[in-house]
Amino acid sequence: MEHVPPPAEELVVLDRELARLDLRRSQLLTRRAWLLSVLQTPAPQSPSPQPRAGATAPFGPPFAPPPPPARTGGAQNVLLTLGGLLLTVAAIAFTLVSWGHMGIGGRSAVLTAVTVAALTAPAVLLRRGLSSTAEALGALASVLMVLDAFALYLVAEPDTGALGYAAAASAVLAVLWAAYGLLLDRLRLPLPLAVVTAQLPLVLWAWAGQADSLVFSTVLLATAALDCAIAVRGKGIAVRATACAGIWVTGGAGLLVALARSVWATGPVGAAAPGALLLAGAVIALAGARRAPVALAVAAGAVAGLAAVAAVGGVLAAGVSGGWAVPVYLVCGGLLLGAVRAPLGRPAGQGLVWAAGSVTAASVLFSAAPVAVVLVGPAGQLGRLWSGAADEGVRRSLGAAGLPWQEMAAAPVVLLSVAVALGAAYRCWETVVRWAGPVLTPGPGGRAAVGASAVVAGWAGLTVLPPALDVSYTAAVASQAVLVAGVLALAVGALRRGATGVAPAAWVCASVGALGAALLALGSEPATYAVFGALVLMFAGAATALDAPGDSARAGVFGAVQAGLACAAAVCAAVLASASGASLGLASHEAAPLLLVVPATTAALGARLRGRPVALPLELTGGAVGLAAAVAALADPPFLALVLALCGVLAAGTALRPERREVAGYLATALFVLASWVRLSASGVSSPEAYTLPVTVPALVIGVLRRRRDPAASSWTAYGAALAVTMVPALFAAWVDPHWLRPLSLGVVALVVTLVGARLRLQALLVLGGVVLALDALHELAPYVVQVVGAMPRWAAPALAGVLLLAVGATYEKRLRDARRLRDALGRMR
């Protein structure tokens, strides 16, 4: 046998590999011994053992000893916490249970000794570095001090008032805990605990003295001032955070109490004291905002602004009556914006802006109730069409005569004032931003939002003005129509200028206002004609004014708005046509043909506007009006046949246009056929074949000639209408015929038509013949099916249905392929 490499060389290689493995094993064993020593020694880690002299270094850089593990102390903290809790529970149990078994000397000695020991021990423990143990004993000492105070009350002062003693004790404990925390500054609990306890003395003192709400507000604000000083000058993040929480709780409660007294004050003199407290709260908030983080400073500025508005506005509003107090607060909120130039800091200035905005929003919300009444009230006219205008004014037409309009009389003033202010800011936006300086940093949509708000507020104020003044019905309708025209003109102008915020708001206001004016006009016949006629002109004029711009980016928006305006004009025209029928004393089915004036007009306009985006929506709206006319004529079949025939004429006229030929042609055929069926049914014809066959035969001949001249023509175009004219009415007649001759004859004819369609691959013949044959067979077999089902047990039908579902599910893929093949086969037919 030949070796590669030779045996001598291979033996040398194997010896070297075995020596390398022995060395590696030695290194790993040494490492293992060191790791075991580390795990078994809790003290700080000793250096790794030195390798034997003369041996190769056992560890390279990848095997260097790891750094000593970090001490988490989690288990230690848990144990210390549980121990402190157990000691606390024991102390409470001792105080409550065993107290009565000891004399006064024993009680004092035990509590004093335990408390002094608990207070002294943390100092010793902190010097030894046992901070967690010191924290646990400090918490125990705090609980013991509370128990000492309780014990002192039971022994020395049992006859004094509990609230007064609690106030004094909480003050003493707060001072003691503050001194203790400052002395042992490494303890984290005493100082925050002192801050929490400092919230109680003044409140408990006021409660003990049965003080009134103003005194409570004063002591709460005084406590908030103390918290503010601690939050600004306090030591440590825990102390400052606790003081900030105290500011929001005590200061907020004090401001709310003062605000309630200011709102319910009977005069300016009575509102002066709560106003002074509110101003004091504003000063405290601004003082805290100087050193607070940005978010808290903004919130403090907002609170200060709201408190100042409530203080000044409360004194001024106490001298007015009704809802006129809201404009007073609104003016004070507007004047608050002048303080943004004061050297209060950027966050506090932003808070003042937020406060002014909140006051404005609250004023607008107060005025929203009468606006909602004006918008919803006209819907009541639907139940009393043309019942006559109210003589007392527009409030009765709105169904709001019993509302307190004297309280809501200030609503239009508030809304219009806000609209004027926002409109001025929108017009002079750059000046406003420059004047406000760094306080006001609006985003890219800030001006658009201000403009939209100005439009909505102005429209709402003008909408609610007529019922607020209680003008006559005629004047209210006229003013609403003029307002719609103005807002619509504003919307068109804003859209053409590209005002992104004003345009959508104006469109929404115009739409809502037009709907309200239209509903309000239904209370009187002349008002209906005047308002809806004006709406038709306004919508049509606005649609005409919105010619598509040159840039394609805005062309789609202009086209959509034009389509909406054109459709709205068509709907208003349909209302006018329906109203004209009512004025002529026509029944609903007799007035149905008058509605067809609208689809005729829209069809003509669609031909005139060919190729524009507005054409199709306008024609579809006209079609919807035609459908409404057919629904209105359902009560009288002869009029229904007339309406369907007229709709067929309009569809046939539309089919003359190449782009509408396919859809409109089919629609015209269907309408003509349906009109003939309805006419036959209305005439009481029991044998419709005598009237339909003379139409079907020449129509089939024309279809054959059409197919010879144009083999690519669809079978539906050539034969569909001709066959449907006879077969469908015959099918309806067969379903109500008790004899067998008509169903048999219809079935034979349908079978022949189906076979011819399958043989010649004509889709119309196959589909029409198959459907009619299936329905005719179902009619004939229905009595026998009912008998069989009645004779079967009740479980048979569910069982058969389950078997059918299982069969279909098992062969689902095959059935799906068969359905697709059938669809493709039908699709390939002409």
XYZ file of C-alpha atoms in Angstrom, residues 153-830:
678
model
C -53.281 63.492 71.357
C -54.861 60.571 73.231
C -52.877 61.209 76.403
C -52.284 64.948 76.675
C -54.941 66.681 74.543
C -58.014 64.437 74.340
C -60.449 67.344 74.742
C -59.118 69.509 71.927
C -60.602 69.491 68.437
C -59.299 66.677 66.278
C -58.996 68.840 63.141
C -57.163 71.626 64.930
C -54.744 69.172 66.549
C -54.221 67.448 63.175
C -53.377 70.805 61.596
C -50.817 71.617 64.287
C -49.379 68.119 64.264
C -48.999 68.074 60.478
C -47.192 71.416 60.606
C -44.799 70.174 63.325
C -44.194 66.897 61.500
C -43.511 68.734 58.235
C -40.900 70.911 59.933
C -39.301 67.958 61.733
C -39.142 65.831 58.572
C -37.702 68.757 56.617
C -34.976 69.295 59.256
C -34.279 65.568 59.432
C -34.039 65.343 55.633
C -31.692 68.308 55.448
C -29.535 66.839 58.240
C -29.341 63.411 56.614
C -29.405 64.552 53.020
C -28.581 61.075 51.705
C -32.025 59.808 52.749
C -34.551 60.140 49.930
C -37.830 59.894 51.851
C -37.975 62.621 54.544
C -37.921 65.730 52.318
C -40.661 64.585 49.889
C -42.662 63.415 52.895
C -42.280 66.857 54.455
C -43.568 68.456 51.243
C -46.604 66.163 51.194
C -47.360 66.852 54.856
C -47.023 70.602 54.311
C -50.156 70.476 52.146
C -52.343 69.739 55.163
C -51.921 72.345 57.947
C -53.695 75.337 56.385
C -56.482 73.257 54.858
C -57.141 71.425 58.143
C -57.026 74.717 60.024
C -59.666 76.237 57.696
C -61.760 73.105 57.999
C -61.529 73.183 61.781
C -62.680 76.811 61.816
C -65.615 76.066 59.466
C -64.381 78.758 57.109
C -66.273 79.774 54.003
C -65.227 78.989 50.428
C -63.163 82.173 50.040
C -61.009 81.253 53.040
C -60.588 77.746 51.646
C -59.513 79.206 48.320
C -57.070 81.504 50.123
C -55.426 78.734 52.129
C -55.238 76.492 49.058
C -53.531 79.215 47.062
C -51.197 79.969 49.981
C -50.243 76.303 50.066
C -49.696 76.428 46.294
C -47.406 79.445 46.782
C -45.382 77.469 49.334
C -45.179 74.573 46.882
C -44.052 76.973 44.164
C -41.229 78.241 46.359
C -40.173 74.675 47.166
C -40.342 73.673 43.475
C -38.108 76.598 42.538
C -35.623 76.419 45.453
C -35.997 72.796 46.547
C -33.150 70.300 46.744
C -33.393 67.199 44.596
C -35.620 66.114 41.781
C -37.950 64.163 44.086
C -38.661 67.232 46.215
C -39.292 69.442 43.196
C -41.526 66.865 41.524
C -43.578 66.438 44.706
C -43.917 70.197 45.056
C -45.037 70.516 41.409
C -47.722 67.910 42.003
C -48.823 69.848 45.076
C -49.050 73.054 43.036
C -51.386 71.493 40.529
C -53.599 69.917 43.186
C -53.869 72.743 45.710
C -53.568 75.596 43.207
C -56.092 74.035 40.845
C -58.569 73.435 43.659
C -58.137 76.990 44.960
C -58.658 78.497 41.499
C -61.766 76.400 40.866
C -63.303 77.496 44.172
C -62.535 81.151 43.426
C -63.893 80.780 39.879
C -67.169 79.369 41.200
C -67.542 82.280 43.618
C -66.738 84.750 40.835
C -69.294 83.271 38.425
C -72.072 83.178 41.007
C -71.339 86.615 42.462
C -74.348 88.937 42.630
C -72.484 92.090 41.689
C -69.092 93.604 40.924
C -68.390 94.084 44.645
C -69.079 90.429 45.381
C -66.841 89.361 42.485
C -63.909 91.535 43.623
C -62.607 89.186 46.339
C -62.724 86.037 44.150
C -61.113 88.094 41.379
C -58.254 89.051 43.680
C -57.713 85.374 44.527
C -57.725 84.478 40.841
C -55.127 87.145 40.143
C -53.028 85.813 43.005
C -53.227 82.368 41.462
C -52.140 83.830 38.121
C -49.113 85.436 39.779
C -48.180 82.121 41.430
C -48.455 80.307 38.086
C -46.288 82.873 36.310
C -43.709 82.733 39.102
C -43.468 78.978 38.768
C -43.297 79.152 34.975
C -39.948 80.984 35.042
C -37.981 77.976 36.349
C -40.197 75.138 35.116
C -39.507 72.890 32.105
C -40.943 73.989 28.777
C -44.102 71.854 28.842
C -44.935 72.781 32.440
C -44.139 76.443 31.759
C -46.578 76.508 28.834
C -49.270 74.892 31.009
C -48.563 77.363 33.831
C -48.838 80.282 31.401
C -52.171 78.967 30.167
C -53.473 78.623 33.734
C -52.285 82.142 34.554
C -54.009 83.558 31.492
C -57.291 81.781 32.226
C -57.178 82.916 35.855
C -56.553 86.537 34.822
C -59.446 86.450 32.326
C -61.743 84.934 34.959
C -60.689 87.559 37.511
C -61.199 90.649 35.369
C -64.086 89.229 33.351
C -65.889 88.070 36.485
C -65.943 91.581 37.954
C -67.110 93.132 34.689
C -69.610 90.377 33.845
C -71.249 90.612 37.257
C -72.801 93.900 36.168
C -74.508 92.512 33.024
C -77.415 90.116 32.704
C -78.219 87.064 30.645
C -75.812 85.699 28.103
C -74.053 89.048 27.672
C -71.432 87.932 30.168
C -69.871 85.789 27.438
C -68.849 88.766 25.261
C -67.229 90.306 28.348
C -65.042 87.232 28.877
C -64.335 87.162 25.138
C -63.048 90.745 25.197
C -60.885 89.974 28.231
C -59.469 86.958 26.410
C -58.644 89.134 23.423
C -56.921 91.723 25.619
C -54.869 88.901 27.131
C -52.987 88.619 23.849
C -51.418 91.985 24.568
C -49.419 90.370 27.377
C -47.422 88.170 24.992
C -45.024 91.081 24.525
C -44.313 91.177 28.271
C -40.970 89.715 29.447
C -42.490 86.503 30.742
C -40.435 84.060 28.734
C -41.370 82.243 25.534
C -43.109 79.219 27.154
C -45.269 81.399 29.411
C -46.162 83.610 26.442
C -47.233 80.542 24.490
C -49.386 79.560 27.436
C -51.092 82.954 27.317
C -51.836 82.405 23.614
C -53.350 79.040 24.455
C -55.422 80.662 27.203
C -56.773 83.300 24.823
C -57.603 80.616 22.277
C -59.386 78.556 24.932
C -61.516 81.521 25.983
C -62.420 82.171 22.353
C -63.285 78.525 21.753
C -65.451 78.427 24.888
C -67.300 81.549 23.755
C -67.940 80.031 20.330
C -69.182 76.809 21.899
C -71.624 78.816 24.011
C -72.998 80.304 20.805
C -73.272 76.924 19.066
C -76.658 76.086 20.638
C -78.719 78.714 18.756
C -76.808 77.939 15.559
C -77.791 74.283 15.892
C -81.419 75.330 16.420
C -81.370 77.433 13.255
C -79.795 74.618 11.222
C -82.021 71.791 12.476
C -85.271 73.742 12.850
C -86.092 74.046 9.106
C -86.338 70.248 8.851
C -89.727 70.572 10.509
C -91.044 72.183 7.306
C -91.027 68.770 5.641
C -94.063 67.821 7.699
C -96.021 71.003 6.916
C -95.263 71.887 3.308
C -96.750 75.210 2.225
C -98.657 75.493 5.482
C -98.172 79.245 5.468
C -95.509 81.519 6.949
C -95.711 82.313 10.633
C -97.058 85.742 11.432
C -95.129 86.042 14.700
C -91.740 85.776 13.065
C -89.223 83.232 11.934
C -88.828 81.642 15.354
C -92.179 79.878 15.035
C -91.254 78.561 11.593
C -88.117 77.119 13.164
C -90.124 75.531 15.961
C -88.066 77.497 18.489
C -90.537 80.061 19.770
C -90.297 78.747 23.336
C -86.509 78.958 23.655
C -84.867 81.620 25.890
C -83.744 83.876 23.054
C -82.960 86.705 25.471
C -80.228 84.515 26.968
C -78.969 83.617 23.482
C -79.163 87.118 22.005
C -75.424 87.598 22.420
C -74.591 84.606 20.215
C -74.410 86.526 16.900
C -72.334 89.255 18.556
C -69.832 86.689 19.831
C -69.600 84.851 16.527
C -69.280 87.966 14.403
C -66.679 89.457 16.755
C -64.591 86.299 16.545
C -64.984 86.270 12.758
C -63.818 89.883 12.467
C -60.799 89.263 14.706
C -59.786 86.081 12.882
C -60.370 87.690 9.512
C -58.120 90.602 10.426
C -55.435 88.165 11.607
C -55.755 86.254 8.332
C -55.395 89.389 6.229
C -52.441 90.716 8.238
C -50.826 87.365 8.995
C -47.234 88.413 8.467
C -47.680 91.465 10.664
C -49.267 89.419 13.448
C -46.485 86.826 13.390
C -43.826 89.534 13.378
C -45.515 91.397 16.258
C -45.840 88.251 18.386
C -42.168 87.461 17.923
C -40.884 84.083 19.117
C -44.033 83.417 21.144
C -46.105 82.595 18.055
C -44.527 79.984 15.795
C -47.395 78.677 13.644
C -46.977 75.718 11.342
C -47.516 75.798 7.587
C -51.259 75.357 8.020
C -51.729 77.985 10.708
C -52.958 80.754 8.450
C -55.267 78.373 6.586
C -56.843 77.247 9.881
C -57.361 80.868 10.972
C -58.998 81.737 7.648
C -61.287 78.716 7.751
C -62.307 79.509 11.335
C -63.079 83.115 10.370
C -65.351 81.969 7.526
C -67.226 79.464 9.677
C -67.672 81.918 12.566
C -68.881 84.693 10.275
C -71.339 82.444 8.466
C -72.685 81.059 11.764
C -73.126 84.560 13.191
C -75.045 85.779 10.148
C -77.133 82.594 10.116
C -78.321 83.024 13.696
C -78.883 86.771 13.393
C -82.442 86.706 11.892
C -83.998 84.518 14.606
C -82.057 86.424 17.269
C -83.702 89.630 16.022
C -86.998 87.758 15.419
C -87.482 89.187 11.948
C -90.370 88.136 9.729
C -90.402 84.850 7.820
C -89.984 86.581 4.473
C -87.027 88.638 5.668
C -85.378 85.565 7.184
C -85.732 83.546 3.970
C -84.383 86.425 1.893
C -81.444 86.961 4.226
C -80.566 83.265 4.182
C -80.637 83.214 0.363
C -78.421 86.297 0.192
C -76.035 84.732 2.712
C -75.792 81.566 0.595
C -75.006 83.670 -2.459
C -72.294 85.569 -0.594
C -70.643 82.462 0.851
C -70.829 80.746 -2.541
C -69.129 83.719 -4.201
C -66.479 83.663 -1.474
C -65.924 79.945 -2.070
C -65.534 80.417 -5.821
C -63.112 83.299 -5.359
C -61.084 81.465 -2.715
C -60.831 78.369 -4.883
C -59.670 80.380 -7.885
C -57.050 82.117 -5.725
C -55.900 78.827 -4.221
C -56.781 79.714 -0.608
C -56.505 76.223 0.845
C -58.136 76.950 4.189
C -60.857 79.402 3.203
C -62.125 77.505 0.160
C -63.154 74.206 1.856
C -64.723 76.023 4.793
C -66.700 78.296 2.457
C -67.900 75.314 0.397
C -69.121 73.523 3.509
C -70.881 76.639 4.791
C -72.477 77.231 1.379
C -73.747 73.643 1.209
C -75.173 73.628 4.723
C -76.636 77.110 4.299
C -78.274 76.199 0.980
C -79.885 73.143 2.550
C -81.192 75.185 5.483
C -82.541 77.959 3.251
C -84.211 75.396 0.975
C -85.926 73.642 3.881
C -87.023 76.939 5.404
C -88.496 78.031 2.062
C -90.797 74.985 1.947
C -93.103 76.692 4.418
C -94.474 79.033 1.734
C -95.271 78.495 -1.939
C -93.818 81.818 -3.198
C -90.731 81.329 -1.043
C -90.218 77.853 -2.526
C -90.184 79.159 -6.086
C -88.041 82.170 -5.225
C -85.413 80.319 -3.172
C -85.080 77.232 -5.366
C -84.988 79.355 -8.496
C -82.269 81.472 -6.952
C -80.366 78.343 -5.921
C -80.503 76.992 -9.473
C -79.078 80.260 -10.783
C -76.440 80.468 -8.065
C -75.214 76.900 -8.492
C -75.232 77.146 -12.272
C -73.405 80.489 -12.166
C -70.789 79.157 -9.743
C -70.243 76.087 -11.920
C -69.835 78.313 -14.981
C -67.377 80.564 -13.161
C -65.147 77.642 -12.263
C -63.420 77.052 -15.574
C -60.616 74.531 -15.284
C -57.241 76.218 -14.671
C -54.237 75.705 -16.833
C -52.277 73.580 -14.344
C -53.370 69.968 -14.201
C -52.815 69.816 -10.427
C -55.910 71.955 -9.779
C -57.950 70.802 -12.766
C -59.219 67.738 -10.900
C -60.378 69.821 -7.931
C -62.128 72.311 -10.189
C -63.809 69.489 -12.114
C -65.079 67.822 -8.939
C -66.456 71.088 -7.556
C -68.093 71.909 -10.901
C -69.733 68.500 -10.965
C -71.091 68.971 -7.456
C -72.499 72.396 -8.272
C -74.095 71.160 -11.495
C -75.714 68.224 -9.708
C -77.019 70.533 -6.972
C -78.544 72.795 -9.629
C -80.234 69.783 -11.242
C -81.706 68.681 -7.911
C -83.058 72.177 -7.210
C -84.581 72.239 -10.711
C -86.288 68.915 -9.981
C -87.795 70.406 -6.829
C -89.108 73.316 -8.905
C -90.679 70.907 -11.406
C -92.332 68.940 -8.601
C -93.555 72.178 -6.999
C -95.087 73.306 -10.293
C -97.103 70.087 -10.436
C -98.339 70.687 -6.889
C -99.267 74.269 -7.780
C -101.322 72.998 -10.727
C -103.202 70.633 -8.452
C -101.817 67.509 -10.089
C -101.437 64.220 -8.315
C -97.969 62.801 -7.873
C -98.302 60.416 -10.845
C -99.765 63.184 -13.001
C -96.871 65.491 -12.167
C -94.288 62.793 -12.944
C -93.918 63.774 -16.633
C -93.028 67.313 -15.532
C -89.951 65.941 -13.766
C -88.646 64.682 -17.093
C -87.845 68.264 -18.042
C -84.755 67.936 -15.824
C -83.263 64.811 -17.491
C -84.055 66.317 -20.901
C -82.130 69.459 -19.946
C -79.226 67.531 -18.478
C -79.025 65.368 -21.613
C -78.853 68.479 -23.780
C -76.229 70.043 -21.510
C -74.263 66.796 -21.537
C -74.111 66.947 -25.322
C -73.038 70.579 -25.104
C -70.360 69.842 -22.452
C -69.054 66.775 -24.242
C -65.621 65.728 -23.043
C -65.671 67.750 -19.795
C -65.614 66.063 -16.364
C -68.884 67.714 -15.397
C -70.899 66.077 -18.197
C -71.206 62.542 -16.819
C -72.204 63.486 -13.205
C -74.765 65.933 -14.594
C -76.320 63.284 -16.842
C -76.341 60.750 -14.019
C -78.177 63.245 -11.822
C -80.717 63.729 -14.589
C -81.107 59.950 -14.792
C -81.734 59.822 -11.047
C -84.475 62.445 -11.460
C -85.979 60.318 -14.246
C -85.977 57.328 -11.893
C -87.741 59.486 -9.284
C -90.366 60.354 -11.891
C -90.930 56.654 -12.582
C -91.280 55.963 -8.852
C -93.788 58.823 -8.544
C -95.867 57.294 -11.365
C -95.995 53.789 -9.858
C -99.499 54.396 -8.507
C -100.944 54.730 -12.030
C -99.750 52.184 -14.688
C -100.792 54.256 -17.750
C -98.753 57.228 -16.523
C -95.922 54.867 -15.641
C -95.919 53.539 -19.205
C -95.876 57.118 -20.489
C -92.990 58.084 -18.236
C -91.007 55.001 -19.218
C -91.605 55.698 -22.907
C -90.491 59.317 -22.524
C -87.389 58.153 -20.646
C -86.738 55.769 -23.527
C -86.969 58.665 -25.964
C -84.418 60.628 -23.924
C -82.121 57.618 -23.738
C -82.444 57.078 -27.494
C -81.560 60.704 -28.098
C -78.520 60.337 -25.858
C -77.505 57.203 -27.775
C -76.956 59.342 -30.869
C -73.710 60.490 -29.270
C -70.870 58.059 -30.027
C -69.443 58.057 -26.487
C -72.852 57.169 -24.969
C -74.134 54.899 -27.733
C -73.592 51.515 -26.140
C -74.980 52.198 -22.664
C -77.745 54.582 -23.705
C -78.804 52.294 -26.579
C -79.328 49.323 -24.289
C -81.099 51.549 -21.779
C -83.431 52.946 -24.428
C -84.322 49.459 -25.633
C -85.023 48.258 -22.107
C -87.184 51.308 -21.357
C -89.239 50.938 -24.532
C -89.814 47.244 -23.891
C -90.703 47.888 -20.248
C -93.089 50.675 -21.274
C -94.858 48.299 -23.685
C -95.198 45.647 -20.997
C -96.627 48.135 -18.504
C -99.023 49.449 -21.138
C -100.291 45.977 -21.933
C -100.702 45.186 -18.253
C -102.543 48.465 -17.644
C -104.924 47.717 -20.525
C -105.923 44.367 -19.011
C -104.575 42.345 -21.922
C -104.605 38.630 -21.075
C -102.977 37.523 -24.338
C -99.997 39.836 -24.840
C -98.682 37.715 -27.700
C -101.288 39.161 -30.036
C -99.720 42.591 -29.526
C -96.086 41.644 -29.206
C -95.706 39.150 -32.058
C -96.438 41.779 -34.728
C -93.517 43.709 -33.270
C -91.223 40.728 -32.741
C -91.434 39.300 -36.291
C -90.387 42.450 -38.189
C -87.807 43.201 -35.515
C -86.270 39.766 -36.015
C -86.230 40.316 -39.769
C -84.430 43.609 -39.258
C -82.001 41.855 -36.964
C -81.248 39.183 -39.552
C -80.593 41.847 -42.179
C -78.378 43.719 -39.749
C -76.322 40.591 -39.046
C -75.934 39.863 -42.761
C -74.634 43.348 -43.377
C -72.474 43.413 -40.225
C -71.558 39.902 -39.020
C -69.666 41.417 -36.067
C -72.839 43.006 -34.648
C -73.898 41.700 -31.246
C -76.839 39.319 -31.030
C -78.250 41.469 -28.250
C -78.409 44.420 -30.603
C -79.945 42.374 -33.418
C -82.320 40.011 -31.600
C -82.404 40.851 -27.893
C -85.147 43.464 -27.894
C -87.249 41.574 -30.469
C -87.274 38.360 -28.432
C -87.765 40.097 -25.088
C -90.808 41.993 -26.334
C -92.738 38.726 -26.685
C -91.095 36.207 -24.370
C -91.030 38.205 -21.162
C -94.718 39.270 -21.194
C -95.631 35.728 -22.212
C -93.677 34.409 -19.242
C -95.592 36.680 -16.831
C -98.869 35.592 -18.433
C -97.915 31.915 -18.170
C -97.185 32.248 -14.454
C -100.744 33.398 -13.767
C -102.423 31.139 -16.346
C -104.125 28.108 -14.742
C -104.228 26.151 -18.032
C -101.454 24.105 -19.635
C -101.458 25.315 -23.230
C -99.673 28.653 -22.776
C -96.859 27.309 -20.553
C -96.330 24.381 -22.940
C -96.229 26.652 -26.004
C -93.856 29.076 -24.269
C -91.610 26.218 -23.185
C -91.425 24.831 -26.715
C -90.602 28.247 -28.160
C -87.976 28.887 -25.445
C -86.415 25.466 -26.111
C -86.217 26.180 -29.827
C -84.670 29.595 -29.213
C -82.141 28.063 -26.803
C -81.140 25.346 -29.250
C -80.816 27.834 -32.092
C -78.669 30.080 -29.926
C -76.425 27.171 -28.940
C -76.166 25.983 -32.545
C -75.428 29.405 -34.020
C -73.407 30.562 -30.988
C -75.658 33.578 -30.368
C -75.481 34.783 -26.788
C -78.815 36.661 -26.691
C -80.833 33.670 -27.927
C -79.097 31.248 -25.590
C -79.443 33.392 -22.472
C -83.018 34.606 -23.062
C -84.274 31.214 -24.174
C -82.548 29.392 -21.321
C -83.807 31.770 -18.618
C -87.386 31.712 -19.917
C -87.305 27.919 -20.288
C -85.975 27.475 -16.750
C -88.561 29.790 -15.199
C -91.383 28.191 -17.187
C -90.304 24.699 -16.113
C -90.032 25.872 -12.501
C -93.599 27.185 -12.690
C -94.895 23.883 -14.001
C -92.960 21.716 -11.588
C -93.577 23.879 -8.506
C -96.826 22.122 -7.385
C -95.207 18.698 -7.601
C -92.102 19.909 -5.793
C -94.307 21.258 -3.003
C -96.091 17.904 -2.735
C -92.821 15.996 -2.614
C -91.384 18.326 0.008
C -94.538 17.985 2.110
C -94.331 14.185 1.961
C -90.667 14.071 2.923
C -89.620 13.902 6.609
C -88.360 17.111 8.115
C -84.793 15.909 8.349
C -84.600 15.157 4.646
C -84.272 18.754 3.443
C -81.302 19.607 5.699
C -79.708 16.283 4.848
C -80.034 16.878 1.124
C -78.690 20.409 1.523
C -75.723 19.038 3.455
C -75.002 16.393 0.866
C -75.212 19.016 -1.863
C -72.788 21.294 -0.046
C -70.395 18.416 0.540
C -70.524 17.451 -3.103
C -69.929 21.006 -4.227
C -67.129 21.426 -1.729
C -65.436 18.197 -2.732
C -65.513 19.159 -6.391
C -65.135 22.891 -5.866
C -62.110 23.331 -8.074
C -63.699 21.343 -10.896
C -66.977 23.272 -10.616
C -65.018 26.511 -10.631
C -63.214 25.485 -13.797
C -66.522 24.500 -15.378
C -68.014 27.893 -14.478
C -65.027 29.670 -15.970
C -65.286 27.603 -19.157
C -69.001 28.435 -19.378
C -68.262 32.121 -18.876
C -65.582 32.046 -21.533
C -67.876 30.201 -23.930
C -70.629 32.779 -23.420
C -68.116 35.560 -23.813
C -66.976 34.224 -27.176
C -70.541 34.239 -28.489
C -71.857 37.243 -30.374
